[in-house]
C-alpha positions as a Markdown table, in Angstrom:
| # | Residue | x | y | z |
|---|---|---|---|---|
| 1 | Met | 4.3 | 23.1 | 25.7 |
| 2 | Ser | 1.8 | 21.4 | 23.3 |
| 3 | Arg | 0.9 | 17.8 | 23.8 |
| 4 | Val | 1.2 | 17.0 | 20.0 |
| 5 | Ser | 3.7 | 18.2 | 17.4 |
| 6 | Val | 2.4 | 17.9 | 13.9 |
| 7 | Ile | 5.2 | 17.7 | 11.3 |
| 8 | Ile | 4.1 | 18.9 | 7.8 |
| 9 | Pro | 6.9 | 18.5 | 5.2 |
| 10 | Cys | 6.2 | 20.4 | 2.0 |
| 11 | Tyr | 8.1 | 20.3 | -1.3 |
| 12 | Asn | 6.3 | 22.2 | -4.1 |
| 13 | His | 2.9 | 21.3 | -2.8 |
| 14 | Ala | 1.7 | 24.8 | -2.0 |
| 15 | His | -1.6 | 24.2 | -3.9 |
| 16 | Tyr | -2.4 | 21.3 | -1.5 |
| 17 | Leu | -0.9 | 22.7 | 1.7 |
| 18 | Pro | -4.0 | 24.7 | 2.8 |
| 19 | Asp | -6.0 | 21.4 | 2.8 |
| 20 | Ala | -3.5 | 19.8 | 5.2 |
| 21 | Val | -3.2 | 22.8 | 7.5 |
| 22 | Asn | -6.9 | 23.4 | 7.7 |
| 23 | Ser | -7.4 | 19.8 | 8.6 |
| 24 | Val | -5.1 | 20.4 | 11.6 |
| 25 | Leu | -7.0 | 23.6 | 12.5 |
| 26 | Ala | -10.2 | 21.6 | 12.4 |
| 27 | Gln | -9.1 | 19.1 | 15.0 |
| 28 | Thr | -11.3 | 18.5 | 18.0 |
| 29 | Phe | -8.1 | 18.0 | 20.0 |
| 30 | Thr | -6.6 | 21.5 | 20.2 |
| 31 | Asp | -3.4 | 21.1 | 22.2 |
| 32 | Trp | -1.0 | 20.9 | 19.3 |
| 33 | Glu | 1.7 | 22.7 | 17.4 |
| 34 | Ala | 2.2 | 22.4 | 13.7 |
| 35 | Leu | 5.6 | 22.7 | 12.0 |
| 36 | Ile | 5.5 | 23.3 | 8.3 |
| 37 | Val | 8.9 | 22.3 | 7.0 |
| 38 | Asp | 9.6 | 23.8 | 3.6 |
| 39 | Asp | 12.1 | 21.5 | 1.9 |
| 40 | Gly | 13.5 | 24.0 | -0.5 |
| 41 | Ser | 10.3 | 24.5 | -2.5 |
| 42 | Thr | 10.5 | 26.5 | -5.7 |
| 43 | Asp | 6.8 | 27.3 | -5.7 |
| 44 | Asn | 5.0 | 29.7 | -3.4 |
| 45 | Thr | 5.0 | 27.4 | -0.3 |
| 46 | Cys | 6.4 | 30.2 | 1.8 |
| 47 | Glu | 3.6 | 32.7 | 0.9 |
| 48 | Val | 0.9 | 30.1 | 1.4 |
| 49 | Ala | 2.3 | 29.1 | 4.8 |
| 50 | Ala | 2.4 | 32.8 | 5.8 |
| 51 | Gln | -1.3 | 33.0 | 5.4 |
| 52 | Phe | -1.8 | 30.9 | 8.5 |
| 53 | Thr | -1.5 | 33.3 | 11.5 |
| 54 | Asp | -2.5 | 30.9 | 14.2 |
| 55 | Pro | 0.4 | 31.1 | 16.8 |
| 56 | Arg | 0.5 | 27.3 | 17.1 |
| 57 | Ile | 1.8 | 27.1 | 13.5 |
| 58 | Arg | 5.5 | 27.5 | 12.8 |
| 59 | Tyr | 7.3 | 27.7 | 9.4 |
| 60 | Ile | 10.8 | 26.2 | 8.9 |
| 61 | Tyr | 12.8 | 26.5 | 5.7 |
| 62 | Gln | 15.7 | 24.3 | 4.7 |
| 63 | Glu | 17.6 | 23.6 | 1.5 |
| 64 | Asn | 16.1 | 20.7 | -0.5 |
| 65 | Arg | 17.3 | 17.5 | 1.1 |
| 66 | Gly | 14.4 | 15.2 | 0.7 |
| 67 | Leu | 11.4 | 13.9 | 2.6 |
| 68 | Ser | 13.3 | 12.1 | 5.3 |
| 69 | Ala | 15.5 | 15.1 | 6.1 |
| 70 | Ala | 12.4 | 17.4 | 6.3 |
| 71 | Arg | 10.7 | 15.0 | 8.7 |
| 72 | Asn | 13.9 | 14.8 | 10.8 |
| 73 | Thr | 14.1 | 18.6 | 10.9 |
| 74 | Gly | 10.6 | 18.8 | 12.2 |
| 75 | Ile | 11.1 | 16.1 | 14.8 |
| 76 | Arg | 14.2 | 17.9 | 16.1 |
| 77 | Ala | 12.3 | 21.1 | 16.5 |
| 78 | Ala | 9.2 | 19.5 | 18.0 |
| 79 | Lys | 8.3 | 20.2 | 21.6 |
| 80 | Gly | 5.3 | 17.9 | 22.0 |
| 81 | Glu | 5.0 | 14.7 | 23.9 |
| 82 | Phe | 3.6 | 13.0 | 20.8 |
| 83 | Ile | 4.6 | 13.5 | 17.2 |
| 84 | Ala | 2.3 | 13.1 | 14.2 |
| 85 | Leu | 3.3 | 13.2 | 10.5 |
| 86 | Leu | 1.1 | 14.9 | 8.0 |
| 87 | Asp | 2.2 | 15.1 | 4.4 |
| 88 | Ala | 1.3 | 18.4 | 2.7 |
| 89 | Asp | -1.0 | 16.7 | 0.2 |
| 90 | Asp | -3.0 | 14.6 | 2.7 |
| 91 | Val | -5.6 | 15.5 | 5.3 |
| 92 | Trp | -6.9 | 14.2 | 8.6 |
| 93 | Glu | -10.5 | 13.7 | 9.7 |
| 94 | Pro | -11.4 | 16.2 | 12.5 |
| 95 | Thr | -11.2 | 13.6 | 15.3 |
| 96 | Phe | -7.9 | 12.1 | 14.3 |
| 97 | Leu | -5.8 | 13.5 | 17.1 |
| 98 | Glu | -8.5 | 13.1 | 19.7 |
| 99 | Val | -9.0 | 9.4 | 18.9 |
| 100 | Met | -5.3 | 8.6 | 18.5 |
| 101 | Ile | -4.2 | 10.3 | 21.7 |
| 102 | Thr | -7.0 | 8.7 | 23.6 |
| 103 | Ala | -5.9 | 5.3 | 22.4 |
| 104 | Leu | -2.3 | 5.8 | 23.5 |
| 105 | Gln | -3.4 | 7.1 | 26.9 |
| 106 | Ala | -5.4 | 4.0 | 27.4 |
| 107 | Glu | -2.3 | 1.9 | 26.5 |
| 108 | Pro | 0.6 | 3.4 | 28.5 |
| 109 | Thr | 2.9 | 0.6 | 27.4 |
| 110 | Ala | 2.4 | 1.4 | 23.7 |
| 111 | Ser | 4.6 | 3.9 | 22.0 |
| 112 | Ala | 2.8 | 4.2 | 18.7 |
| 113 | Ala | -0.7 | 4.0 | 17.3 |
| 114 | Tyr | -2.0 | 3.7 | 13.7 |
| 115 | Cys | -5.4 | 3.9 | 12.0 |
| 116 | Gly | -6.8 | 3.3 | 8.6 |
| 117 | Phe | -6.9 | 5.7 | 5.6 |
| 118 | Arg | -9.0 | 6.3 | 2.6 |
| 119 | Tyr | -7.9 | 7.3 | -0.9 |
| 120 | Met | -8.9 | 10.5 | -2.5 |
| 121 | Asn | -8.1 | 11.9 | -6.0 |
| 122 | Ala | -6.1 | 15.0 | -6.9 |
| 123 | Ala | -9.1 | 17.1 | -6.5 |
| 124 | Gly | -9.9 | 15.8 | -3.0 |
| 125 | Lys | -12.8 | 13.6 | -4.0 |
| 126 | Leu | -13.0 | 10.5 | -1.9 |
| 127 | Leu | -12.4 | 7.2 | -3.7 |
| 128 | Lys | -14.2 | 4.0 | -2.8 |
| 129 | Gln | -11.2 | 2.1 | -1.5 |
| 130 | Ser | -9.8 | 2.4 | 2.1 |
| 131 | Val | -7.1 | 0.5 | 4.0 |
| 132 | Leu | -7.9 | -0.6 | 7.5 |
| 133 | Lys | -5.9 | -3.3 | 9.2 |
| 134 | Ala | -5.0 | -3.9 | 12.8 |
| 135 | Val | -2.8 | -6.8 | 14.0 |
| 136 | Pro | -1.9 | -7.9 | 17.5 |
| 137 | Ser | 1.1 | -5.9 | 18.9 |
| 138 | Glu | 3.2 | -9.0 | 19.3 |
| 139 | Gln | 2.8 | -9.8 | 15.6 |
| 140 | Phe | 3.2 | -6.3 | 14.2 |
| 141 | His | 6.9 | -6.4 | 13.4 |
| 142 | Asp | 6.8 | -9.7 | 11.6 |
| 143 | Glu | 3.6 | -8.8 | 9.7 |
| 144 | Leu | 5.2 | -5.6 | 8.5 |
| 145 | Leu | 8.4 | -7.3 | 7.5 |
| 146 | Tyr | 7.1 | -10.4 | 5.8 |
| 147 | Gln | 3.7 | -9.4 | 4.5 |
| 148 | Gly | 4.4 | -5.8 | 3.6 |
| 149 | Ser | 3.6 | -2.3 | 5.0 |
| 150 | Trp | 0.0 | -1.2 | 4.9 |
| 151 | Leu | 0.6 | 1.9 | 7.0 |
| 152 | Asn | 0.3 | 5.5 | 5.7 |
| 153 | Pro | 2.8 | 7.7 | 7.6 |
| 154 | Cys | 0.0 | 10.2 | 8.2 |
| 155 | Ser | -2.0 | 7.6 | 10.0 |
| 156 | Val | 0.7 | 7.0 | 12.7 |
| 157 | Ile | 1.3 | 8.9 | 15.9 |
| 158 | Val | 4.4 | 8.2 | 18.0 |
| 159 | Arg | 5.6 | 9.2 | 21.5 |
| 160 | Ala | 8.4 | 11.6 | 20.9 |
| 161 | Phe | 10.9 | 9.8 | 23.2 |
| 162 | Ala | 10.6 | 6.7 | 21.0 |
| 163 | Tyr | 11.6 | 8.6 | 17.8 |
| 164 | Arg | 14.6 | 10.1 | 19.7 |
| 165 | Glu | 15.6 | 6.7 | 21.1 |
| 166 | Ile | 15.5 | 4.9 | 17.7 |
| 167 | Gly | 17.1 | 7.6 | 15.7 |
| 168 | Pro | 16.1 | 9.7 | 12.7 |
| 169 | Phe | 14.6 | 8.7 | 9.4 |
| 170 | Asp | 17.2 | 7.2 | 7.1 |
| 171 | Glu | 18.1 | 10.1 | 4.8 |
| 172 | Thr | 20.0 | 7.8 | 2.4 |
| 173 | Leu | 16.7 | 6.1 | 1.5 |
| 174 | His | 14.7 | 7.8 | -1.3 |
| 175 | Ala | 11.6 | 5.8 | -0.7 |
| 176 | Cys | 10.3 | 3.4 | 1.9 |
| 177 | Glu | 11.9 | 5.4 | 4.7 |
| 178 | Asp | 8.7 | 5.2 | 6.6 |
| 179 | Ser | 8.7 | 1.3 | 6.4 |
| 180 | Asp | 12.2 | 1.3 | 7.7 |
| 181 | Met | 11.3 | 3.5 | 10.6 |
| 182 | Trp | 8.2 | 1.4 | 11.6 |
| 183 | Leu | 10.4 | -1.7 | 11.5 |
| 184 | Arg | 13.1 | -0.1 | 13.7 |
| 185 | Leu | 10.5 | 1.3 | 16.1 |
| 186 | Ser | 8.5 | -2.0 | 16.4 |
| 187 | Glu | 11.6 | -4.0 | 17.3 |
| 188 | Lys | 11.6 | -2.2 | 20.7 |
| 189 | His | 8.2 | -0.5 | 21.0 |
| 190 | Arg | 4.6 | -1.6 | 20.9 |
| 191 | Phe | 2.3 | -0.5 | 18.1 |
| 192 | Ile | -1.5 | -0.5 | 18.6 |
| 193 | Gly | -4.1 | -0.4 | 15.9 |
| 194 | Val | -7.1 | 1.9 | 16.0 |
| 195 | Pro | -10.0 | 0.4 | 14.0 |
| 196 | Gln | -11.1 | 3.6 | 12.4 |
| 197 | Val | -10.4 | 5.4 | 9.0 |
| 198 | Leu | -9.2 | 8.8 | 10.0 |
| 199 | Val | -6.9 | 9.9 | 7.2 |
| 200 | Arg | -7.4 | 10.8 | 3.6 |
| 201 | Tyr | -4.5 | 9.9 | 1.3 |
| 202 | Arg | -4.3 | 11.8 | -2.0 |
| 203 | Arg | -3.5 | 9.9 | -5.2 |
| 204 | Ala | -2.4 | 12.8 | -7.5 |
| 205 | Gly | -0.9 | 10.7 | -10.3 |
| 206 | Asn | 2.7 | 11.6 | -9.4 |
| 207 | Asn | 3.1 | 9.8 | -6.2 |
| 208 | Met | 6.5 | 8.4 | -5.3 |
| 209 | Ser | 5.1 | 4.9 | -5.1 |
| 210 | Asp | 4.4 | 5.0 | -8.8 |
| 211 | Asp | 8.1 | 4.9 | -9.6 |
| 212 | Val | 8.7 | 1.2 | -9.7 |
| 213 | Glu | 12.4 | 1.2 | -10.0 |
| 214 | Arg | 12.8 | 3.7 | -7.2 |
| 215 | Met | 10.5 | 1.8 | -5.0 |
| 216 | Ser | 12.2 | -1.5 | -5.8 |
| 217 | Arg | 15.7 | -0.2 | -4.9 |
| 218 | Ala | 14.4 | 1.3 | -1.7 |
| 219 | Lys | 12.5 | -1.9 | -0.6 |
| 220 | Ile | 15.6 | -4.0 | -1.2 |
| 221 | Arg | 17.7 | -1.6 | 0.8 |
| 222 | Val | 15.3 | -1.8 | 3.7 |
| 223 | Phe | 15.3 | -5.6 | 3.5 |
| 224 | Glu | 19.1 | -5.7 | 3.5 |
| 225 | Lys | 19.1 | -3.5 | 6.7 |
| 226 | His | 16.7 | -5.8 | 8.5 |
| 227 | Leu | 17.4 | -9.3 | 7.0 |
| 228 | Gly | 21.1 | -9.1 | 6.0 |
| 229 | Ala | 22.8 | -9.0 | 2.6 |
| 230 | Leu | 21.1 | -10.4 | -0.4 |
| 231 | Asp | 24.3 | -11.4 | -2.3 |
| 232 | Thr | 24.1 | -15.1 | -1.5 |
| 233 | Pro | 22.3 | -17.4 | -3.9 |
| 234 | Ile | 18.6 | -17.3 | -3.5 |
| 235 | Glu | 18.4 | -21.0 | -3.1 |
| 236 | Met | 20.3 | -20.6 | 0.1 |
| 237 | Trp | 17.9 | -18.0 | 1.6 |
| 238 | Pro | 15.7 | -19.0 | 4.4 |
| 239 | Val | 11.9 | -19.1 | 3.8 |
| 240 | Asn | 11.2 | -15.9 | 5.7 |
| 241 | Lys | 13.7 | -13.9 | 3.6 |
| 242 | Arg | 12.1 | -15.1 | 0.4 |
| 243 | Leu | 8.7 | -14.2 | 1.8 |
| 244 | Ala | 9.9 | -10.7 | 2.5 |
| 245 | Ile | 11.5 | -10.2 | -0.9 |
| 246 | Arg | 8.4 | -11.4 | -2.6 |
| 247 | Gln | 6.9 | -8.0 | -1.9 |
| 248 | Val | 9.3 | -6.4 | -4.4 |
| 249 | Tyr | 8.4 | -8.8 | -7.2 |
| 250 | Ser | 4.7 | -8.8 | -6.4 |
| 251 | Met | 4.8 | -5.0 | -6.8 |
| 252 | Gln | 6.8 | -5.2 | -10.0 |
| 253 | Val | 4.6 | -7.7 | -11.7 |
| 254 | Gln | 1.5 | -5.5 | -11.0 |
| 255 | Glu | 2.9 | -2.0 | -11.6 |
| 256 | Tyr | 4.9 | -2.9 | -14.7 |
| 257 | Leu | 1.8 | -4.4 | -16.2 |
| 258 | Ala | -0.1 | -1.3 | -15.3 |
| 259 | Gln | 2.5 | 0.7 | -17.2 |
| 260 | Gln | 2.2 | -1.7 | -20.2 |
| 261 | Asp | 5.8 | -2.9 | -19.7 |
| 262 | Val | 4.8 | -6.5 | -20.2 |
| 263 | Ser | 8.3 | -7.8 | -20.5 |
| 264 | Ala | 9.4 | -6.4 | -17.1 |
| 265 | Ser | 6.1 | -7.7 | -15.6 |
| 266 | Ala | 6.7 | -11.2 | -16.9 |
| 267 | Lys | 10.3 | -11.1 | -15.6 |
| 268 | Ala | 9.1 | -10.3 | -12.1 |
| 269 | Phe | 6.4 | -13.0 | -12.4 |
| 270 | Leu | 9.0 | -15.6 | -13.2 |
| 271 | Trp | 10.8 | -14.8 | -10.0 |
| 272 | Leu | 7.6 | -15.5 | -8.1 |
| 273 | Tyr | 7.0 | -18.6 | -10.1 |
| 274 | Gln | 10.4 | -20.0 | -9.2 |
| 275 | Tyr | 10.8 | -18.9 | -5.6 |
| 276 | Gln | 7.2 | -18.3 | -4.3 |
| 277 | Pro | 5.0 | -20.6 | -6.5 |
| 278 | Glu | 2.1 | -20.6 | -4.1 |
| 279 | Phe | 1.8 | -16.8 | -4.6 |
| 280 | Ala | 2.3 | -17.0 | -8.3 |
| 281 | Phe | -0.6 | -19.5 | -8.5 |
| 282 | Ser | -2.8 | -17.5 | -6.2 |
| 283 | Leu | -6.2 | -16.2 | -7.3 |
| 284 | Asp | -5.6 | -13.0 | -5.3 |
| 285 | Leu | -2.6 | -12.1 | -7.5 |
| 286 | Trp | -4.4 | -12.8 | -10.8 |
| 287 | Tyr | -7.5 | -10.9 | -9.6 |
| 288 | Ser | -5.2 | -7.9 | -8.9 |
| 289 | Leu | -3.5 | -8.2 | -12.3 |
| 290 | Ala | -6.9 | -7.9 | -13.9 |
| 291 | Cys | -7.4 | -4.6 | -12.1 |
| 292 | Val | -4.0 | -2.9 | -12.6 |
| 293 | His | -5.4 | -0.5 | -15.2 |
| 294 | Gln | -7.5 | 1.1 | -12.5 |
| 295 | Leu | -6.1 | 3.9 | -10.4 |
| 296 | Lys | -4.8 | 3.0 | -7.0 |
| 297 | Gly | -7.7 | 3.6 | -4.6 |
| 298 | Thr | -10.2 | 2.2 | -7.1 |
| 299 | Arg | -8.6 | -1.2 | -8.0 |
| 300 | Gly | -11.3 | -3.8 | -7.7 |
| 301 | Asp | -14.1 | -1.2 | -8.0 |
| 302 | Phe | -16.7 | -2.8 | -10.3 |
| 303 | Asp | -18.1 | 0.6 | -11.5 |
| 304 | Thr | -14.8 | 1.7 | -13.0 |
| 305 | Trp | -13.3 | -1.7 | -14.1 |
| 306 | Gln | -12.9 | -1.9 | -17.8 |
| 307 | Pro | -13.4 | -5.5 | -19.1 |
| 308 | Ala | -11.6 | -5.0 | -22.4 |
| 309 | Arg | -8.5 | -3.6 | -20.7 |
| 310 | Gly | -8.5 | -6.2 | -17.9 |
| 311 | Arg | -8.7 | -9.0 | -20.5 |
| 312 | Ala | -6.0 | -7.4 | -22.7 |
| 313 | Asp | -3.6 | -7.0 | -19.8 |
| 314 | Leu | -3.9 | -10.7 | -18.7 |
| 315 | Lys | -3.6 | -11.9 | -22.3 |
| 316 | Asp | -0.5 | -9.8 | -22.9 |
| 317 | Leu | 1.2 | -11.2 | -19.8 |
| 318 | Leu | 0.2 | -14.8 | -20.5 |
| 319 | Asn | 1.5 | -14.4 | -24.1 |
| 320 | Glu | 4.8 | -13.2 | -22.8 |
| 321 | Leu | 5.0 | -16.1 | -20.3 |
| 322 | His | 4.4 | -18.6 | -23.2 |
| 323 | Asn | 7.9 | -17.7 | -24.3 |
| 324 | Ser | 9.4 | -18.7 | -21.0 |
| 325 | Thr | 10.4 | -22.1 | -19.6 |
| 326 | Ile | 7.2 | -22.6 | -17.7 |
| 327 | Pro | 5.8 | -26.1 | -18.4 |
| 328 | Arg | 2.6 | -26.3 | -20.5 |
| 329 | Arg | 0.5 | -27.8 | -17.6 |
| 330 | His | 1.5 | -24.8 | -15.4 |
| 331 | Leu | 0.6 | -22.3 | -18.2 |
| 332 | Gln | -2.8 | -23.9 | -18.4 |
| 333 | Arg | -3.3 | -23.4 | -14.7 |
| 334 | Leu | -2.3 | -19.7 | -15.1 |
| 335 | His | -4.8 | -19.3 | -18.0 |
| 336 | Ser | -7.4 | -20.8 | -15.7 |
| 337 | Leu | -6.6 | -18.4 | -13.0 |
| 338 | Ala | -7.0 | -15.5 | -15.4 |
| 339 | His | -10.4 | -16.8 | -16.6 |
| 340 | Phe | -11.6 | -17.3 | -13.0 |
| 341 | Ala | -10.5 | -13.7 | -12.0 |
| 342 | Leu | -12.3 | -12.3 | -15.1 |
| 343 | Ser | -15.4 | -14.4 | -14.2 |
| 344 | Leu | -15.5 | -12.8 | -10.7 |
| 345 | Leu | -15.1 | -9.3 | -12.1 |
| 346 | His | -17.8 | -9.8 | -14.7 |
| 347 | Tyr | -20.0 | -11.3 | -12.0 |
| 348 | Gly | -19.4 | -8.2 | -9.9 |
| 349 | Gln | -20.6 | -6.0 | -12.8 |
| 350 | Arg | -23.7 | -8.2 | -13.1 |
| 351 | Asn | -22.6 | -9.3 | -16.6 |
| 352 | Leu | -23.6 | -12.9 | -15.9 |
| 353 | Thr | -23.4 | -14.3 | -19.4 |
| 354 | Thr | -19.8 | -13.4 | -19.8 |
| 355 | Ala | -19.1 | -14.4 | -16.2 |
| 356 | Arg | -20.5 | -17.9 | -16.9 |
| 357 | Arg | -18.4 | -18.2 | -20.1 |
| 358 | Gln | -15.2 | -17.2 | -18.3 |
| 359 | Phe | -16.1 | -19.6 | -15.4 |
| 360 | Leu | -16.5 | -22.5 | -17.8 |
| 361 | Met | -13.3 | -21.7 | -19.6 |
| 362 | Ala | -11.5 | -21.7 | -16.2 |
| 363 | Ile | -12.9 | -25.2 | -15.4 |
| 364 | Phe | -12.1 | -26.7 | -18.8 |
| 365 | Thr | -8.6 | -25.2 | -18.7 |
| 366 | Trp | -7.8 | -26.6 | -15.2 |
| 367 | Pro | -10.3 | -29.1 | -13.8 |
| 368 | Gly | -8.6 | -28.8 | -10.4 |
| 369 | Trp | -11.2 | -26.0 | -9.8 |
| 370 | Leu | -13.8 | -28.8 | -9.2 |
| 371 | Phe | -12.0 | -29.5 | -5.9 |
| 372 | Gln | -12.0 | -25.8 | -4.8 |
| 373 | Ala | -14.8 | -24.5 | -2.6 |
| 374 | Arg | -14.7 | -21.0 | -4.1 |
| 375 | Ala | -15.3 | -22.5 | -7.5 |
| 376 | Trp | -18.5 | -24.2 | -6.3 |
| 377 | Thr | -19.6 | -21.1 | -4.6 |
| 378 | Leu | -19.3 | -19.0 | -7.7 |
| 379 | Gly | -20.6 | -21.7 | -10.0 |
| 380 | Ile | -23.8 | -22.0 | -7.9 |
| 381 | Arg | -24.3 | -18.3 | -8.1 |
| 382 | Leu | -23.9 | -18.3 | -11.8 |
| 383 | Ile | -26.8 | -20.8 | -12.3 |
| 384 | Pro | -29.5 | -18.8 | -14.0 |
| 385 | Gly | -32.1 | -17.6 | -11.5 |
| 386 | Arg | -30.1 | -18.6 | -8.5 |
| 387 | Gly | -28.1 | -16.7 | -5.9 |
| 388 | Val | -27.9 | -13.1 | -4.9 |
| 389 | Phe | -25.2 | -10.6 | -5.8 |
| 390 | Arg | -22.2 | -10.5 | -3.5 |
| 391 | Arg | -19.0 | -8.7 | -4.0 |
| 392 | Tyr | -15.8 | -10.8 | -4.1 |
| 393 | Gly | -13.7 | -7.9 | -2.8 |
| 394 | Lys | -11.0 | -5.4 | -3.8 |
| 395 | Ser | -7.6 | -6.3 | -4.9 |
């Protein structure tokens, strides 16, 4: 019996499947079995899978039933003590299994471990952005529920008994089924973070997370499962429920703007403005909005940021918001946030003249910046001949 069962669901990703399987074959930890679950593919997944003759690799075919069903099929057939998920278009670093198993062996009371991941493009080229976050085990569930999931399913390894105790992935969810699983697991089991980036997550341009409507419906379904029905007036919701639902509208305002659907983006923003004003007026949000034209995995990367597109996106959104009921003084502050975000991005590109102009426009539009430490920090650096270049950070 193998120590680790690797579940590889595949639906019409035959062209990526060799990368995933080869990354398993390259693991420094060798006591594993790999189950390729073909979810009714119409391409040559079966033929590609047949090329791998290692006896540790098994091929399972099922009629097309979706990602959750494919993962459930693999988990039911798994024989290992630990279960790891690997999507057919993603890959592991060679030490992934060794590091993760070692971490769980060192923490016998933990049932799951997770690590960081780095984005790559469709061709497998690594992008600059990575996601690495670890939170204390006792805070994990609430962090996931109220601040949003940062986990990639391929970066999580779970003791098999925990999966079987909690139950299968929810096959009625057509997205966010992994977030639902991690929330259910973390209610009863400890998760530990491994502070290493050991997974490569492919952004191929047709990822499920790019379907805003689908993701929104799924996120709301998950929140209803864990927080109760959302059919009561929002004004009656507790603060924590509003905080959780904020994730839906934060995603919408950014992703709709990225798709040039300014009206839908503004509608989502107005929800934030009314029910989560601190977030609506946050510099982090407006910095992110200035970067939505960039591919996920490169957002906030100064080398690929397009100033004209960033300015145009913010201008379009602000123009749409001018037609709303937001008071003039609040619109001025939003304009100021847009100018400040652009100043930071121009500063990151070493375009100091434009950065100074945007900074001054931010100050004149909303003098409240004069009482903000970050404004003084940026202002000092923009003084000609002063300061050294420092990156503000990625969105």
